[in-house]
DNA sequence: AATGTGACTGACT
DNA sequence: AAGTCAGCCACAT
């Protein structure tokens, strides 16, 4: 019932993944942030899924602390069992249900915009 | 062109 | 707390 008139141009897509990596690079050790926060921060709200896609498939994501990105409820990436130990090594604590204790470790990139 | 698939979210149960 | 669901949007088939 709705069509999507404005899709990302190739150059926008390029800028998008570049911006995603730039933000992720600034997540401090011991903290995490979410796909949605990143998307909103770089000017593409509603593109949380694309942030996930970028971190999963974009070459270069390995050179950035992408293990510090979890979903809105603190769940780690499906199929990436190493993520939790990596976070715990940095001091990130998990709740009994296996979710990151967001109240304690969520990093909200507020003053990042400059 | 149409349909299926996610490293997602928010609302609701 | 844990599921379900509709909405989401780029991509693969």
mmCIF file of C-alpha atoms (C1' of nucleotides) in Angstrom:
data_model
loop_
_atom_site.group_PDB
_atom_site.id
_atom_site.type_symbol
_atom_site.label_atom_id
_atom_site.label_comp_id
_atom_site.label_asym_id
_atom_site.label_seq_id
_atom_site.Cartn_x
_atom_site.Cartn_y
_atom_site.Cartn_z
ATOM 1 C CA UNK A 1 0.000 0.000 0.000
ATOM 2 C CA UNK A 2 3.037 2.176 -0.052
ATOM 3 C CA UNK A 3 5.791 2.564 -2.544
ATOM 4 C CA UNK A 4 9.267 3.817 -1.876
ATOM 5 C CA UNK A 5 9.978 6.654 -4.290
ATOM 6 C CA UNK A 6 13.361 7.567 -2.857
ATOM 7 C CA UNK A 7 15.910 4.813 -2.832
ATOM 8 C CA UNK A 8 19.586 5.213 -2.140
ATOM 9 C CA UNK A 9 21.725 6.172 -5.089
ATOM 10 C CA UNK A 10 25.012 4.300 -5.365
ATOM 11 C CA UNK A 11 26.904 7.293 -4.059
ATOM 12 C CA UNK A 12 24.529 7.582 -1.124
ATOM 13 C CA UNK A 13 25.023 3.909 -0.399
ATOM 14 C CA UNK A 14 28.750 4.439 -0.470
ATOM 15 C CA UNK A 15 28.523 7.387 1.906
ATOM 16 C CA UNK A 16 26.172 5.404 4.121
ATOM 17 C CA UNK A 17 28.528 2.522 4.764
ATOM 18 C CA UNK A 18 31.402 4.936 5.151
ATOM 19 C CA UNK A 19 29.485 6.879 7.790
ATOM 20 C CA UNK A 20 28.468 3.688 9.576
ATOM 21 C CA UNK A 21 32.073 2.588 9.940
ATOM 22 C CA UNK A 22 33.118 6.050 11.078
ATOM 23 C CA UNK A 23 30.585 6.013 13.882
ATOM 24 C CA UNK A 24 31.351 2.458 14.954
ATOM 25 C CA UNK A 25 35.018 3.366 15.108
ATOM 26 C CA UNK A 26 34.201 5.790 17.907
ATOM 27 C CA UNK A 27 32.312 3.471 20.216
ATOM 28 C CA UNK A 28 34.398 3.455 23.396
ATOM 29 C CA UNK A 29 35.745 0.228 24.821
ATOM 30 C CA UNK A 30 33.338 -1.216 27.356
ATOM 31 C CA UNK A 31 30.287 0.323 25.680
ATOM 32 C CA UNK A 32 27.830 -0.695 23.003
ATOM 33 C CA UNK A 33 25.358 1.096 20.776
ATOM 34 C CA UNK A 34 22.503 -0.023 18.554
ATOM 35 C CA UNK A 35 21.843 -0.273 14.832
ATOM 36 C CA UNK A 36 19.000 2.187 15.147
ATOM 37 C CA UNK A 37 21.081 4.810 16.942
ATOM 38 C CA UNK A 38 23.751 4.634 14.289
ATOM 39 C CA UNK A 39 21.220 4.911 11.475
ATOM 40 C CA UNK A 40 19.579 7.954 13.016
ATOM 41 C CA UNK A 41 22.895 9.581 13.787
ATOM 42 C CA UNK A 42 24.119 9.444 10.204
ATOM 43 C CA UNK A 43 20.867 10.811 8.861
ATOM 44 C CA UNK A 44 19.078 7.642 7.734
ATOM 45 C CA UNK A 45 16.482 6.890 10.377
ATOM 46 C CA UNK A 46 14.528 3.704 9.620
ATOM 47 C CA UNK A 47 17.637 2.190 8.072
ATOM 48 C CA UNK A 48 18.682 0.122 11.062
ATOM 49 C CA UNK A 49 18.565 -3.018 8.951
ATOM 50 C CA UNK A 50 20.937 -1.448 6.470
ATOM 51 C CA UNK A 51 23.397 -0.729 9.264
ATOM 52 C CA UNK A 52 23.327 -4.404 10.124
ATOM 53 C CA UNK A 53 23.805 -5.332 6.480
ATOM 54 C CA UNK A 54 26.758 -2.969 6.249
ATOM 55 C CA UNK A 55 28.509 -4.455 9.261
ATOM 56 C CA UNK A 56 27.825 -7.970 8.040
ATOM 57 C CA UNK A 57 28.951 -7.607 4.443
ATOM 58 C CA UNK A 58 31.098 -4.527 4.003
ATOM 59 C CA UNK A 59 34.814 -5.206 3.755
ATOM 60 C CA UNK A 60 36.455 -2.936 6.297
ATOM 61 C CA UNK A 61 33.956 -3.669 9.024
ATOM 62 C CA UNK A 62 36.513 -6.041 10.504
ATOM 63 C CA UNK A 63 38.877 -3.149 11.102
ATOM 64 C CA UNK A 64 36.343 -1.418 13.283
ATOM 65 C CA UNK A 65 34.906 -2.506 16.683
ATOM 66 C CA UNK A 66 31.663 -3.761 15.169
ATOM 67 C CA UNK A 67 31.267 -6.221 18.051
ATOM 68 C CA UNK A 68 30.164 -3.193 20.067
ATOM 69 C CA UNK A 69 26.957 -2.949 18.046
ATOM 70 C CA UNK A 70 23.916 -4.856 19.300
ATOM 71 C CA UNK A 71 20.200 -4.552 18.672
ATOM 72 C CA UNK A 72 17.781 -2.385 20.619
ATOM 73 C CA UNK A 73 17.246 -4.935 23.380
ATOM 74 C CA UNK A 74 20.909 -5.787 23.780
ATOM 75 C CA UNK A 75 20.880 -8.990 21.773
ATOM 76 C CA UNK A 76 24.135 -9.874 20.050
ATOM 77 C CA UNK A 77 24.339 -10.620 16.340
ATOM 78 C CA UNK A 78 22.759 -13.927 15.281
ATOM 79 C CA UNK A 79 25.369 -16.438 14.222
ATOM 80 C CA UNK A 80 28.296 -14.584 15.759
ATOM 81 C CA UNK A 81 29.119 -16.511 18.918
ATOM 82 C CA UNK A 82 32.424 -14.734 19.409
ATOM 83 C CA UNK A 83 30.758 -11.390 19.948
ATOM 84 C CA UNK A 84 29.730 -11.949 23.546
ATOM 85 C CA UNK A 85 33.148 -13.087 24.802
ATOM 86 C CA UNK A 86 34.731 -10.136 23.014
ATOM 87 C CA UNK A 87 32.454 -7.739 24.847
ATOM 88 C CA UNK A 88 32.888 -9.457 28.195
ATOM 89 C CA UNK A 89 36.634 -9.138 27.798
ATOM 90 C CA UNK A 90 36.102 -5.382 27.630
ATOM 91 C CA UNK A 91 34.031 -5.370 30.789
ATOM 92 C CA UNK A 92 30.582 -5.400 29.219
ATOM 93 C CA UNK A 93 28.159 -7.307 31.443
ATOM 94 C CA UNK A 94 25.239 -9.437 30.309
ATOM 95 C CA UNK A 95 21.935 -10.069 32.016
ATOM 96 C CA UNK A 96 20.653 -13.524 32.854
ATOM 97 C CA UNK A 97 18.618 -13.592 29.652
ATOM 98 C CA UNK A 98 21.755 -13.227 27.548
ATOM 99 C CA UNK A 99 21.246 -9.591 26.674
ATOM 100 C CA UNK A 100 23.780 -6.843 27.196
ATOM 101 C CA UNK A 101 22.989 -4.768 30.290
ATOM 102 C CA UNK A 102 22.037 -1.755 28.198
ATOM 103 C CA UNK A 103 21.285 0.435 31.208
ATOM 104 C CA UNK A 104 24.932 0.154 32.085
ATOM 105 C CA UNK A 105 26.751 0.063 28.774
ATOM 106 C CA UNK A 106 24.688 1.797 26.117
ATOM 107 C CA UNK A 107 26.684 4.533 24.449
ATOM 108 C CA UNK A 108 24.515 7.227 22.949
ATOM 109 C CA UNK A 109 26.583 9.158 20.436
ATOM 110 C CA UNK A 110 25.133 12.559 21.255
ATOM 111 C CA UNK A 111 28.006 15.010 21.021
ATOM 112 C CA UNK A 112 29.522 13.093 18.161
ATOM 113 C CA UNK A 113 27.807 15.264 15.567
ATOM 114 C CA UNK A 114 30.117 18.089 14.639
ATOM 115 C "C1'" DA B 1 8.106 -7.571 -12.051
ATOM 116 C "C1'" DA B 2 7.235 -10.309 -7.908
ATOM 117 C "C1'" DT B 3 8.625 -12.581 -3.891
ATOM 118 C "C1'" DG B 4 11.643 -13.834 -0.182
ATOM 119 C "C1'" DT B 5 15.204 -12.557 3.186
ATOM 120 C "C1'" DG B 6 17.531 -10.403 6.934
ATOM 121 C "C1'" DA B 7 23.736 -8.421 12.374
ATOM 122 C "C1'" DC B 8 16.230 -4.169 12.830
ATOM 123 C "C1'" DT B 9 12.276 -1.690 15.649
ATOM 124 C "C1'" DG B 10 8.352 -0.475 18.198
ATOM 125 C "C1'" DA B 11 3.919 -1.811 19.770
ATOM 126 C "C1'" DC B 12 1.344 -5.210 21.696
ATOM 127 C "C1'" DT B 13 0.229 -9.605 24.146
ATOM 128 C "C1'" DA C 1 10.676 -11.547 30.161
ATOM 129 C "C1'" DA C 2 9.606 -13.628 25.862
ATOM 130 C "C1'" DG C 3 6.728 -14.026 21.500
ATOM 131 C "C1'" DT C 4 4.238 -12.172 17.767
ATOM 132 C "C1'" DC C 5 3.449 -8.835 14.263
ATOM 133 C "C1'" DA C 6 3.427 -5.211 11.093
ATOM 134 C "C1'" DG C 7 6.445 -1.918 9.151
ATOM 135 C "C1'" DC C 8 10.789 -1.204 7.414
ATOM 136 C "C1'" DC C 9 14.346 -1.084 2.945
ATOM 137 C "C1'" DA C 10 18.167 -2.855 0.036
ATOM 138 C "C1'" DC C 11 19.240 -7.116 -2.324
ATOM 139 C "C1'" DA C 12 19.024 -11.703 -4.066
ATOM 140 C "C1'" DT C 13 16.328 -15.011 -6.876
#
